[in-house]
PDB file as gemmi writes it, atoms N, CA and C in Angstrom:
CRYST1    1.000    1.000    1.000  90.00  90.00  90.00 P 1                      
ATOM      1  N   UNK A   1     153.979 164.173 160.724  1.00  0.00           N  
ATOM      2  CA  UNK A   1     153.574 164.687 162.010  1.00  0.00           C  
ATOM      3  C   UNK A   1     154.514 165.825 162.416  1.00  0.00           C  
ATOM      4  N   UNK A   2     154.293 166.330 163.404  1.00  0.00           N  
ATOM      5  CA  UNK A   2     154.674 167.592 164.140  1.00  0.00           C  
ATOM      6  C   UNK A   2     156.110 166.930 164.580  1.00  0.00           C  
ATOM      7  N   UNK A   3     157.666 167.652 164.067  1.00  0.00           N  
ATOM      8  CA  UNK A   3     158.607 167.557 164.503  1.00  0.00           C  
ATOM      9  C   UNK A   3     159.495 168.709 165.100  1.00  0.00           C  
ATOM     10  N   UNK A   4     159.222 168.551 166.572  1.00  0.00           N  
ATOM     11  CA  UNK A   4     160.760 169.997 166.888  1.00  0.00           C  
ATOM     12  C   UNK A   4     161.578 169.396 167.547  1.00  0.00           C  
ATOM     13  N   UNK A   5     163.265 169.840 166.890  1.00  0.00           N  
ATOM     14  CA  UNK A   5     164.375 168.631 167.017  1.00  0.00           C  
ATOM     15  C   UNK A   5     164.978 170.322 167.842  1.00  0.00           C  
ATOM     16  N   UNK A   6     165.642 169.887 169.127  1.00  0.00           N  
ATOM     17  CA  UNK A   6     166.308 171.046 169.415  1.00  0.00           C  
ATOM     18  C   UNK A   6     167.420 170.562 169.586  1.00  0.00           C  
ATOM     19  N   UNK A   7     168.756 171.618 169.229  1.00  0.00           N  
ATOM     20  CA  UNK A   7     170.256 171.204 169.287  1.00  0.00           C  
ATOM     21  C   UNK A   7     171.221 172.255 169.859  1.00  0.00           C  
ATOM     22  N   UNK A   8     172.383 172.105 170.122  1.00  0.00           N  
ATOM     23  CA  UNK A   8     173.383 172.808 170.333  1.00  0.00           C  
ATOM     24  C   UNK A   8     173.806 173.473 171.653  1.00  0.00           C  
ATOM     25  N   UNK A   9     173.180 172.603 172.625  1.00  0.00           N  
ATOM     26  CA  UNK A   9     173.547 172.890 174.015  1.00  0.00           C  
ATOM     27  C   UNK A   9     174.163 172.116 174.313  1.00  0.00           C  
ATOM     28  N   UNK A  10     175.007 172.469 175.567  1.00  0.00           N  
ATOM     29  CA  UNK A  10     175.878 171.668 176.176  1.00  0.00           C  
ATOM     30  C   UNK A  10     177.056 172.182 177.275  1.00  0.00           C  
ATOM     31  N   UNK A  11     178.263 172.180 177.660  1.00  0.00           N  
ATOM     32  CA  UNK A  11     178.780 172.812 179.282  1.00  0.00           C  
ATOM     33  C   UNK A  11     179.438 174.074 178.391  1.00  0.00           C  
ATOM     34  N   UNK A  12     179.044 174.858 179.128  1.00  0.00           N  
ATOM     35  CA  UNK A  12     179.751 176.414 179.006  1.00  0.00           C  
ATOM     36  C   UNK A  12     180.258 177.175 179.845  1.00  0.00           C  
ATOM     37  N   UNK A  13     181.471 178.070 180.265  1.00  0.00           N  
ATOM     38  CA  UNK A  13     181.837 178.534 181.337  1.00  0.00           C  
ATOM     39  C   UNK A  13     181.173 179.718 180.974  1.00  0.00           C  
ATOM     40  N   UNK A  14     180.791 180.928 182.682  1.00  0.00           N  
ATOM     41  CA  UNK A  14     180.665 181.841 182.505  1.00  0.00           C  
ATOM     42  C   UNK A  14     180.628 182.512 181.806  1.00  0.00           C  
ATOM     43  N   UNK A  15     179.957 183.768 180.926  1.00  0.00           N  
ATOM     44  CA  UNK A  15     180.611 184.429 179.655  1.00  0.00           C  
ATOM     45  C   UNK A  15     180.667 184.131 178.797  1.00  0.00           C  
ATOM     46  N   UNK A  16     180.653 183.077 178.639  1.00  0.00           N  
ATOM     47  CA  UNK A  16     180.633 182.150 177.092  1.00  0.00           C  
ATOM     48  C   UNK A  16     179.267 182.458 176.762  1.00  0.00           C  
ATOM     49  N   UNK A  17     179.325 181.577 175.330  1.00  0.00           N  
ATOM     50  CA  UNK A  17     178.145 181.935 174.029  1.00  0.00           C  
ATOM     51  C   UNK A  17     177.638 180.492 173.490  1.00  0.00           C  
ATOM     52  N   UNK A  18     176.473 180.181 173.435  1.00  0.00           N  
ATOM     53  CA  UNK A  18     175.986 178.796 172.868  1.00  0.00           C  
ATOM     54  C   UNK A  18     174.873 179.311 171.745  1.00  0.00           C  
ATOM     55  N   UNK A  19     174.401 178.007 170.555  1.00  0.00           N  
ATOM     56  CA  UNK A  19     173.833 178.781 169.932  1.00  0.00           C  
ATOM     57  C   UNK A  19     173.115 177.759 170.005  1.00  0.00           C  
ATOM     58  N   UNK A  20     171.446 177.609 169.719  1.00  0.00           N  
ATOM     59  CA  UNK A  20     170.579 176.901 169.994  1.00  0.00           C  
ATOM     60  C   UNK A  20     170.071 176.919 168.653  1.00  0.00           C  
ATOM     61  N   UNK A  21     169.601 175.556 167.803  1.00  0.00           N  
ATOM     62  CA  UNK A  21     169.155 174.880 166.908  1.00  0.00           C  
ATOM     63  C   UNK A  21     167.580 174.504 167.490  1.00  0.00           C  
ATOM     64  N   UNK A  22     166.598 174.779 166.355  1.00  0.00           N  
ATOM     65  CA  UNK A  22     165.531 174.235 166.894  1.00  0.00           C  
ATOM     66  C   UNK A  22     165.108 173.531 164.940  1.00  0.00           C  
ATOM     67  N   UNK A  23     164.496 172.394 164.607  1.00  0.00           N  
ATOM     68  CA  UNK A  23     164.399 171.998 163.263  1.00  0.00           C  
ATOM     69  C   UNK A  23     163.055 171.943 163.360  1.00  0.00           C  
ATOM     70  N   UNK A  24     162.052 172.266 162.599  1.00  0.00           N  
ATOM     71  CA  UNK A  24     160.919 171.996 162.678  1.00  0.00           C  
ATOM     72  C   UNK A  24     160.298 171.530 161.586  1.00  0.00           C  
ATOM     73  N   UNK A  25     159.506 170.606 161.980  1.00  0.00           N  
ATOM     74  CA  UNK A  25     158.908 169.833 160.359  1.00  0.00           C  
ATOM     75  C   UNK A  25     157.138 169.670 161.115  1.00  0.00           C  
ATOM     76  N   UNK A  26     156.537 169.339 159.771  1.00  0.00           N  
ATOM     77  CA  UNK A  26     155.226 168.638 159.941  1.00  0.00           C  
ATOM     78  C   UNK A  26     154.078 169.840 159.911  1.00  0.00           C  
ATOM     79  N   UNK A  27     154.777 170.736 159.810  1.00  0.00           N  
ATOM     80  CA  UNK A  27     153.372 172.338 159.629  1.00  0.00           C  
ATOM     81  C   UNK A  27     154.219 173.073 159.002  1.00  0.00           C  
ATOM     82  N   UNK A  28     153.521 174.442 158.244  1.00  0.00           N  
ATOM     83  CA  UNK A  28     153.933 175.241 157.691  1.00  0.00           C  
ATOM     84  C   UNK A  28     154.408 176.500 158.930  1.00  0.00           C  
ATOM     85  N   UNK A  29     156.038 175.965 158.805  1.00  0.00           N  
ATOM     86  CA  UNK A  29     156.917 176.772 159.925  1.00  0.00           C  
ATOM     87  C   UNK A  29     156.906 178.562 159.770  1.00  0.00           C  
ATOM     88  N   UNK A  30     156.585 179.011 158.460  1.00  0.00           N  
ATOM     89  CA  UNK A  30     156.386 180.801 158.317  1.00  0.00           C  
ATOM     90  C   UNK A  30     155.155 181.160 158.523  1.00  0.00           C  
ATOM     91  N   UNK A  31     154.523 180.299 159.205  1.00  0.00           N  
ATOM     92  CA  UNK A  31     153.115 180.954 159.759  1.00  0.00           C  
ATOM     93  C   UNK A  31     152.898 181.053 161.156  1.00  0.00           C  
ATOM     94  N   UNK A  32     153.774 180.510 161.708  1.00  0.00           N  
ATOM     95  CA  UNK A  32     153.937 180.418 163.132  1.00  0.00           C  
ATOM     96  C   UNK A  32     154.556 181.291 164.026  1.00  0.00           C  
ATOM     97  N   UNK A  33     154.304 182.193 164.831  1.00  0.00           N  
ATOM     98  CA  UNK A  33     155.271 182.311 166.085  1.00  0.00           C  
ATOM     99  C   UNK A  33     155.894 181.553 166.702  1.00  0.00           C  
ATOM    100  N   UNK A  34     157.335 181.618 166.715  1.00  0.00           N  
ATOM    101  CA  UNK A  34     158.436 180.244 167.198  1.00  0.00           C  
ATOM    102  C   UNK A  34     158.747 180.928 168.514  1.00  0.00           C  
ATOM    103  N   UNK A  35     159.262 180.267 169.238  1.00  0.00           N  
ATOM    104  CA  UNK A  35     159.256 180.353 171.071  1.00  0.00           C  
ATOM    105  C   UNK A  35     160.136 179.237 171.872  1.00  0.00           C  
ATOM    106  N   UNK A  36     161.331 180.190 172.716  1.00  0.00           N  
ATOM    107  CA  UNK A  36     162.082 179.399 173.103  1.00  0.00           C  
ATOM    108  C   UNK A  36     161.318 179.468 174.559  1.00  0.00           C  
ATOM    109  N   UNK A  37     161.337 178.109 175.467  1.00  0.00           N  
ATOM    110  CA  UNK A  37     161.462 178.616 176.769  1.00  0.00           C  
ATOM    111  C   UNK A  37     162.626 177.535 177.571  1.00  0.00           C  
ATOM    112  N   UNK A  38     162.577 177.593 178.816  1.00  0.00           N  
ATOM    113  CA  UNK A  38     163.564 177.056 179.360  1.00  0.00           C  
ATOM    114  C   UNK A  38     163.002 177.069 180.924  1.00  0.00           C  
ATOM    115  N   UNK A  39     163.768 175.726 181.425  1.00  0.00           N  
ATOM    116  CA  UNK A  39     163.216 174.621 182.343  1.00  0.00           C  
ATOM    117  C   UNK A  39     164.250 174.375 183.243  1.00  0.00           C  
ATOM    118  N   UNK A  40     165.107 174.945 184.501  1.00  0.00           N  
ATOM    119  CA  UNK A  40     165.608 174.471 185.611  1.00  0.00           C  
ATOM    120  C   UNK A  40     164.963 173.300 186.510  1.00  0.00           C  
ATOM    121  N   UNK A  41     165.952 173.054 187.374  1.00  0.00           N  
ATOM    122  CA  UNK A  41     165.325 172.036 187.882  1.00  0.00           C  
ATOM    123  C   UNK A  41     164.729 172.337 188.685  1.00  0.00           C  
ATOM    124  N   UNK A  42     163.437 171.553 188.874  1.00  0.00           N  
ATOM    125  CA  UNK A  42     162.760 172.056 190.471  1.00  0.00           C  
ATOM    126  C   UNK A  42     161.406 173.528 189.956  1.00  0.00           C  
ATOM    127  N   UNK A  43     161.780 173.912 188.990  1.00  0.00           N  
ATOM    128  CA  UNK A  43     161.140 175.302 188.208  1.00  0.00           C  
ATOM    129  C   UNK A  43     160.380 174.712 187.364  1.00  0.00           C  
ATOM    130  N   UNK A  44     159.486 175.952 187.131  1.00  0.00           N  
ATOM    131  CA  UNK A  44     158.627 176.191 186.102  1.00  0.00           C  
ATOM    132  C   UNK A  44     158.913 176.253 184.887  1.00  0.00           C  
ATOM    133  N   UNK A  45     158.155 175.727 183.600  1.00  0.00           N  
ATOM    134  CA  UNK A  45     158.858 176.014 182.027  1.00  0.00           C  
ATOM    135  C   UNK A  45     158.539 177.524 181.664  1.00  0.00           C  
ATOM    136  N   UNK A  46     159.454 178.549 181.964  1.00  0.00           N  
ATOM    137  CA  UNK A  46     159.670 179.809 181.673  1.00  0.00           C  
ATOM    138  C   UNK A  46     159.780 180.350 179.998  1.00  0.00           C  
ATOM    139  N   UNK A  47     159.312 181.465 179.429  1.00  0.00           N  
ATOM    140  CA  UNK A  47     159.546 181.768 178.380  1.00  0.00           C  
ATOM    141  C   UNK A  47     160.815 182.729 178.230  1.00  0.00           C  
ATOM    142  N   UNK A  48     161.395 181.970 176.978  1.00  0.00           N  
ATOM    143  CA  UNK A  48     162.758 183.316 176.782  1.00  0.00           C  
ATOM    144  C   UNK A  48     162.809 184.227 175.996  1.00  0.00           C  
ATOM    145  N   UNK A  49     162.017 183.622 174.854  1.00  0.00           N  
ATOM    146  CA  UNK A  49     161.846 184.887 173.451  1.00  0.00           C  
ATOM    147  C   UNK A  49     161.009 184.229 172.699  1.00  0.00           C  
ATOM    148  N   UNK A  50     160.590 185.321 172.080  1.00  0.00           N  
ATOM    149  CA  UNK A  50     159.641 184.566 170.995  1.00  0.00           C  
ATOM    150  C   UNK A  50     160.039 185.208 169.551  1.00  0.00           C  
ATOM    151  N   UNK A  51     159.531 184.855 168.507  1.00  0.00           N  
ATOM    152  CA  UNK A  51     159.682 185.600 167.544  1.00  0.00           C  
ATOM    153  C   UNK A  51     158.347 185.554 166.219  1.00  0.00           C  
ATOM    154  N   UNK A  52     157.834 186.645 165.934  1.00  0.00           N  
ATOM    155  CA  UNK A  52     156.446 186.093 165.184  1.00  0.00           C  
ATOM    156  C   UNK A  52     156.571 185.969 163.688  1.00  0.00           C  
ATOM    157  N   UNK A  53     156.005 186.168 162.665  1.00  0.00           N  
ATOM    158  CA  UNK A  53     155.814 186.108 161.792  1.00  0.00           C  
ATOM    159  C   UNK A  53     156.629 186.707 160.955  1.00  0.00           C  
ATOM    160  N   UNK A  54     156.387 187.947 161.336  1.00  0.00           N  
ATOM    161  CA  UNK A  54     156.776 189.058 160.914  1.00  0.00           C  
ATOM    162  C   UNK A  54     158.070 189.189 161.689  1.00  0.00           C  
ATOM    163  N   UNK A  55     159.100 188.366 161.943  1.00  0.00           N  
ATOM    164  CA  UNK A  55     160.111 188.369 162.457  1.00  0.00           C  
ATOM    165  C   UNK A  55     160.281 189.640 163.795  1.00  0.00           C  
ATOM    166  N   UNK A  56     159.097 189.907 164.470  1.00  0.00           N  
ATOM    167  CA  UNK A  56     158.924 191.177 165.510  1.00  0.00           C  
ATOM    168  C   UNK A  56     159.480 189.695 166.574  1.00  0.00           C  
ATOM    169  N   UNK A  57     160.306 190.643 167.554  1.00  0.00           N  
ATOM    170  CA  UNK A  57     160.860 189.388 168.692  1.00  0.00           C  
ATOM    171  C   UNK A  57     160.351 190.225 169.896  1.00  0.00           C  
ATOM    172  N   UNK A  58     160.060 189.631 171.337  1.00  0.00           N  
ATOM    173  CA  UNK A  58     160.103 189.826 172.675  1.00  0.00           C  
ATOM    174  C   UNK A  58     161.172 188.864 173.073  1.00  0.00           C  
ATOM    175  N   UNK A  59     161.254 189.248 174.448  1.00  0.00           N  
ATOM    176  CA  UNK A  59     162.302 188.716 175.437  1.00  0.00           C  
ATOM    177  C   UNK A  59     161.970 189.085 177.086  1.00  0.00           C  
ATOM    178  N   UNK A  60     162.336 187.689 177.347  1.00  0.00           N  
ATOM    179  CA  UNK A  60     162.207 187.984 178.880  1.00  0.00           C  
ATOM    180  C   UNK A  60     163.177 188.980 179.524  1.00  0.00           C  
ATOM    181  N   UNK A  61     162.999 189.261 180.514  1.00  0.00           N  
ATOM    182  CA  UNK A  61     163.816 190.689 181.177  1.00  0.00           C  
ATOM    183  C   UNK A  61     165.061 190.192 181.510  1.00  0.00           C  
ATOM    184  N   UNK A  62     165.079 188.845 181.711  1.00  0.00           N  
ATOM    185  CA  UNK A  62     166.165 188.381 182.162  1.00  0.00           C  
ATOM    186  C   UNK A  62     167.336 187.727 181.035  1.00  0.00           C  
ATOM    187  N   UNK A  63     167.012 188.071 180.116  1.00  0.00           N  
ATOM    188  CA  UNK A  63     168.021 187.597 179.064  1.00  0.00           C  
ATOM    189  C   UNK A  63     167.955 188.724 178.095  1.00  0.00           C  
ATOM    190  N   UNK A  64     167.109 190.061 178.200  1.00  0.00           N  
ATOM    191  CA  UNK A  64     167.237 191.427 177.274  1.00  0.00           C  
ATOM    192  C   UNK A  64     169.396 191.388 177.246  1.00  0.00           C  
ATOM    193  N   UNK A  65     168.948 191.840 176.107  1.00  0.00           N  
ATOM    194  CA  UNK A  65     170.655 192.179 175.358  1.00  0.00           C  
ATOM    195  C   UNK A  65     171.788 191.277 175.540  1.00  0.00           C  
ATOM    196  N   UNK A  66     171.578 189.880 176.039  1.00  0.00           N  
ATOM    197  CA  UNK A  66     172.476 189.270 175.913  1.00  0.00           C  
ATOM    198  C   UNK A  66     172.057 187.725 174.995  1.00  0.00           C  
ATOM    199  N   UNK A  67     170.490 187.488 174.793  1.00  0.00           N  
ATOM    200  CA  UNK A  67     169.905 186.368 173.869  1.00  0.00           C  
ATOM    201  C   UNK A  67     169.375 186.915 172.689  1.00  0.00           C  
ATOM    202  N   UNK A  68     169.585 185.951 172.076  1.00  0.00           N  
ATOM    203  CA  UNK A  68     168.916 186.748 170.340  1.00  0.00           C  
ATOM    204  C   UNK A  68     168.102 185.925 169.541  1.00  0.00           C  
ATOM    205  N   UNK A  69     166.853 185.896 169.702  1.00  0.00           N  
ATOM    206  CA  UNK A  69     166.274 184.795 168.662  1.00  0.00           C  
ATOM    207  C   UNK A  69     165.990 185.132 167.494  1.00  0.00           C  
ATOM    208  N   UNK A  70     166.200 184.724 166.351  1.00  0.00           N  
ATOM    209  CA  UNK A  70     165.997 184.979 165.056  1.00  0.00           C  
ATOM    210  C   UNK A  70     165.577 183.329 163.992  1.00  0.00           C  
ATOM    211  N   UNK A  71     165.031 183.311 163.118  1.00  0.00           N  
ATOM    212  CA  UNK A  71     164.767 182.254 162.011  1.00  0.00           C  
ATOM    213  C   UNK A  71     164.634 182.523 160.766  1.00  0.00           C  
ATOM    214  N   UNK A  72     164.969 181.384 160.019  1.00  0.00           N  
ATOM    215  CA  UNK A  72     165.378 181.458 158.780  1.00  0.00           C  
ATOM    216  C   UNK A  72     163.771 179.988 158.089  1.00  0.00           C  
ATOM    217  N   UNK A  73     162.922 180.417 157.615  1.00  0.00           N  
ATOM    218  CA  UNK A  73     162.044 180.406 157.120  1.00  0.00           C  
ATOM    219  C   UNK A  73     162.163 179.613 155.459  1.00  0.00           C  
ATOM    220  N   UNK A  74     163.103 179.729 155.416  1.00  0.00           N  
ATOM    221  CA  UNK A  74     163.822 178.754 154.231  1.00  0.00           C  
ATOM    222  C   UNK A  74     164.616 177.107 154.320  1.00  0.00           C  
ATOM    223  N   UNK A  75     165.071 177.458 156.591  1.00  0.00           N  
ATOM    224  CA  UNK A  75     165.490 176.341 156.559  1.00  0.00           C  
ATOM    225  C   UNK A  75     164.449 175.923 157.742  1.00  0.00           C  
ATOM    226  N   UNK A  76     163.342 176.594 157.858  1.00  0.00           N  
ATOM    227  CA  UNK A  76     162.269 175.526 159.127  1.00  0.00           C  
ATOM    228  C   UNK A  76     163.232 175.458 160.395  1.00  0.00           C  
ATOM    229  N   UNK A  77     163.684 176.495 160.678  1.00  0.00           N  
ATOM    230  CA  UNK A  77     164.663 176.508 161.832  1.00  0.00           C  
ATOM    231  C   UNK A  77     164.220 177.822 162.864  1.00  0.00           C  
ATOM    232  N   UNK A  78     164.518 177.502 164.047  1.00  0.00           N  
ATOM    233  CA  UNK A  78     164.411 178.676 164.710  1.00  0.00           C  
ATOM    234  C   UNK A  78     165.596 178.785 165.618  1.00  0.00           C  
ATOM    235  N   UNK A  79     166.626 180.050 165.398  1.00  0.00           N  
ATOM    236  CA  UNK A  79     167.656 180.159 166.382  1.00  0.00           C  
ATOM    237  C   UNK A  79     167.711 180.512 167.804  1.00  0.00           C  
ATOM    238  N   UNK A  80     168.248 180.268 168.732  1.00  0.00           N  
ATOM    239  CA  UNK A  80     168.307 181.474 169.486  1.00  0.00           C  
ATOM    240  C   UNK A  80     170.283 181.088 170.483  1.00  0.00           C  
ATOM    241  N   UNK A  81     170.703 182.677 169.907  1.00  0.00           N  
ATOM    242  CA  UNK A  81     172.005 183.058 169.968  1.00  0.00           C  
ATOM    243  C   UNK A  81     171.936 183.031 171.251  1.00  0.00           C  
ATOM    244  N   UNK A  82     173.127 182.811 172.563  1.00  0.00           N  
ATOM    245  CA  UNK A  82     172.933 183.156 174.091  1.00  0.00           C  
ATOM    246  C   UNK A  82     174.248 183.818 174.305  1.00  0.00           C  
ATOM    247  N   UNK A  83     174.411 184.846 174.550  1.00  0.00           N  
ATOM    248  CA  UNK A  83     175.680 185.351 174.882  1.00  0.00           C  
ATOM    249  C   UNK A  83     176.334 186.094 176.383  1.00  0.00           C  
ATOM    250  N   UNK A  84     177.128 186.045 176.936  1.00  0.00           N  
ATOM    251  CA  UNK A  84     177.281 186.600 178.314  1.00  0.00           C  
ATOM    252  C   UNK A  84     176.310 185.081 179.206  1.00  0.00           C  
ATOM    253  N   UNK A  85     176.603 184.402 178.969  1.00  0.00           N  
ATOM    254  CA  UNK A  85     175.826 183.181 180.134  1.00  0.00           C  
ATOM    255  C   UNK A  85     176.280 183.028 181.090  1.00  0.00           C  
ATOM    256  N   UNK A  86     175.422 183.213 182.251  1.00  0.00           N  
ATOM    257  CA  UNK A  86     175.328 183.280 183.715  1.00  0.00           C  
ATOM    258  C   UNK A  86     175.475 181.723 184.025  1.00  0.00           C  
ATOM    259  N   UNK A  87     175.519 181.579 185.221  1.00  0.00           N  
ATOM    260  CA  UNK A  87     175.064 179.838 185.747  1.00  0.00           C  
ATOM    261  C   UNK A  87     173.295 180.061 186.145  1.00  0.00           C  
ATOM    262  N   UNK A  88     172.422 181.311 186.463  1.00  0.00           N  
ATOM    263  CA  UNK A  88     171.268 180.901 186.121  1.00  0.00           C  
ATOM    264  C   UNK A  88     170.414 180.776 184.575  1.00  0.00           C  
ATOM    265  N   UNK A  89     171.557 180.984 183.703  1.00  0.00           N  
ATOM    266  CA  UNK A  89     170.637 180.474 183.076  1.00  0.00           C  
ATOM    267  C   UNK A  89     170.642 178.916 182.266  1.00  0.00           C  
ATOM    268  N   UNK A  90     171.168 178.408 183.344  1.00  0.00           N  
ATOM    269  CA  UNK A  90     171.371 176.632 183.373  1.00  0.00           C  
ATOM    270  C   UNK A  90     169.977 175.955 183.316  1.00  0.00           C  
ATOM    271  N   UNK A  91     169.709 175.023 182.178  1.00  0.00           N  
ATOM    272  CA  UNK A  91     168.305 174.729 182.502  1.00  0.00           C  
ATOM    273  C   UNK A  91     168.062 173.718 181.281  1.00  0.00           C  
ATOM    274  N   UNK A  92     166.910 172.922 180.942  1.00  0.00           N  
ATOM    275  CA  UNK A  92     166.836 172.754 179.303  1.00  0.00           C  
ATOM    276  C   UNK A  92     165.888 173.655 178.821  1.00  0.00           C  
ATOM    277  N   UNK A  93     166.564 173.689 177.785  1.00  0.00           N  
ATOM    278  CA  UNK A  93     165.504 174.711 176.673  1.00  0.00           C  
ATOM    279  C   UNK A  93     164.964 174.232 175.265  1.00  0.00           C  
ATOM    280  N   UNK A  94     163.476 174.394 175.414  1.00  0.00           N  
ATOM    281  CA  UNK A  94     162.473 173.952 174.149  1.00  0.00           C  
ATOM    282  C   UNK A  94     162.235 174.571 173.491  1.00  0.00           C  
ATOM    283  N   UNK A  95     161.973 174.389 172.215  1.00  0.00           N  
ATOM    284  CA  UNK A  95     161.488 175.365 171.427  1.00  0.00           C  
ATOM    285  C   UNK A  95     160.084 174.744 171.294  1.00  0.00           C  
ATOM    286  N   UNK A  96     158.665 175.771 170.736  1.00  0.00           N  
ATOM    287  CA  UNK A  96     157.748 175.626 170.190  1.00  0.00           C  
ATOM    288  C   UNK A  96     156.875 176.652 169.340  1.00  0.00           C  
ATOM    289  N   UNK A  97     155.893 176.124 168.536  1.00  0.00           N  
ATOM    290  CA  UNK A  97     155.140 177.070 167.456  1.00  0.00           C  
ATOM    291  C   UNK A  97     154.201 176.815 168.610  1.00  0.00           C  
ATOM    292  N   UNK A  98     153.893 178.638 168.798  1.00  0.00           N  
ATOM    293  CA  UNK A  98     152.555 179.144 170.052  1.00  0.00           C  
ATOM    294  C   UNK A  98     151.564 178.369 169.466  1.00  0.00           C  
ATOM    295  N   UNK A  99     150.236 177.720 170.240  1.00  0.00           N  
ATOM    296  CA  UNK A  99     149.339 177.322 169.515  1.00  0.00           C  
ATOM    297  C   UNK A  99     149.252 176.240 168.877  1.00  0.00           C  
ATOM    298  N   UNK A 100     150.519 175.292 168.673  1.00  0.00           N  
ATOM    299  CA  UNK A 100     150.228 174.145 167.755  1.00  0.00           C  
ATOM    300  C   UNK A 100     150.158 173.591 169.248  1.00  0.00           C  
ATOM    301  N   UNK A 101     151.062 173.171 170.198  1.00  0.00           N  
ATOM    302  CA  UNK A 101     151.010 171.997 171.043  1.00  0.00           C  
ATOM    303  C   UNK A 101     151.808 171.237 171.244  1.00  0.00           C  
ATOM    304  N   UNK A 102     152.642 171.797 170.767  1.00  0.00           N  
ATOM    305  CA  UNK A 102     153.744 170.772 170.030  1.00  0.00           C  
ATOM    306  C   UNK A 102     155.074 171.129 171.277  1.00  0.00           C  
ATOM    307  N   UNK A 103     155.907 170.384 171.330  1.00  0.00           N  
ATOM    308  CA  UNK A 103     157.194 170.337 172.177  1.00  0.00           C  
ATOM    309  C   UNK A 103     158.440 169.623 171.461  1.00  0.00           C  
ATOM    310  N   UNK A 104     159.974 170.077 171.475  1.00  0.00           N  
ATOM    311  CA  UNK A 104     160.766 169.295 171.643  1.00  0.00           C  
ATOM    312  C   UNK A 104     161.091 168.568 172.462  1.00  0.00           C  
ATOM    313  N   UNK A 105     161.905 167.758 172.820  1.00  0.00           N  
ATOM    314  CA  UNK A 105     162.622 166.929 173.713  1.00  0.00           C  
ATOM    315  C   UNK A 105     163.500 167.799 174.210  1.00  0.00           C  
ATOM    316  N   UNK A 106     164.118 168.953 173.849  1.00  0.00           N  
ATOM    317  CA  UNK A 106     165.337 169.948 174.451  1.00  0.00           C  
ATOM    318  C   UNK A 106     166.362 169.721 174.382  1.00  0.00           C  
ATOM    319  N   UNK A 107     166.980 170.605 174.878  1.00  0.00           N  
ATOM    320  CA  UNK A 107     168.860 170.934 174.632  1.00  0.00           C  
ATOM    321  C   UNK A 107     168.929 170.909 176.454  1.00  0.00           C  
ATOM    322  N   UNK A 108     170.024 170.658 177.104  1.00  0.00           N  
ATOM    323  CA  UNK A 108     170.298 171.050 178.138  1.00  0.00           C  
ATOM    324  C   UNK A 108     171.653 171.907 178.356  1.00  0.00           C  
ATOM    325  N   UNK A 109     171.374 173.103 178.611  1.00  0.00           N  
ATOM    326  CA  UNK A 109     172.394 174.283 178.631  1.00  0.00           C  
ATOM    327  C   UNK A 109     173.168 174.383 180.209  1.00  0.00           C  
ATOM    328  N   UNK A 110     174.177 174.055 180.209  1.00  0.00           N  
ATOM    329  CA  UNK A 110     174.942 174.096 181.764  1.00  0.00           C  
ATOM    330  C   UNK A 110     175.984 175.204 181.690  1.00  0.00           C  
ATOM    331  N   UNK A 111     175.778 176.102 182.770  1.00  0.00           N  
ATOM    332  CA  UNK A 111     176.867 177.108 182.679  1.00  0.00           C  
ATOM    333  C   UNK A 111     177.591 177.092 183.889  1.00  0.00           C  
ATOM    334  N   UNK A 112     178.618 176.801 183.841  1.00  0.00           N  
ATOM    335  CA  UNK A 112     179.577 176.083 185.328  1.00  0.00           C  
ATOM    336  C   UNK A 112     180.690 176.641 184.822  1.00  0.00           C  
ATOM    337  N   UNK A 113     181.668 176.625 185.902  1.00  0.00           N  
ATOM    338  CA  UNK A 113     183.162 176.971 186.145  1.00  0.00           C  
ATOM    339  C   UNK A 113     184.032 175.228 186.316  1.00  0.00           C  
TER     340      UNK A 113                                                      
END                                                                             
């Protein structure tokens, strides 16, 4: 069945850098557009980046030049690098393949002093 395992969040001060793990099993992961989004409390599940096939990426306006999503297609993984972190962008973050339906359980990213 459909597995997305997301990892590598956790408390970060200001400025700091986290790197986000997403594992995916149960479909053929290089056919997919992979897609982070992210979930405050009280908020909507927002999109942060995506990345398609053809490794072409978007990004929300609010994380241009400081998030980086990229994947490695050999290991069924989808990254996404966060660098310069604010306290809004405190939240959990999911990964998913557009179109399957599918969800992780998430990472929860805290950026505090």
């Amino acid at each position: 069945q459909v597995q997305l395992v997301e990892s590598g969040g956790g408390l970060v001060q200001p400025g700091g850098s986290l790197r986000l793990s997403c594992a995916a099993s149960g479909f053929i992961f290089s056919t997919y557009t992979m897609a982070w989004y992210r979930q405050a409390p009280g908020k909507q599940r927002d999109l942060v980046a995506f990345i398609d096939t053809n490794a072409n990426t978007r990004y929300a306006d609010a994380v241009k030049g400081r998030f980086t999503i990229y994947r490695d297609n050999a290991k069924n993984t989808v990254y996404l690098q966060m660098n310069s972190l604010k306290p809004e962008d405190t939240a959990v973050y999911f990964c998913t393949a557009t179109g399957l339906g599918y969800w992780g359980q998430g990472t929860q990213v805290t950026v505090s002093s």
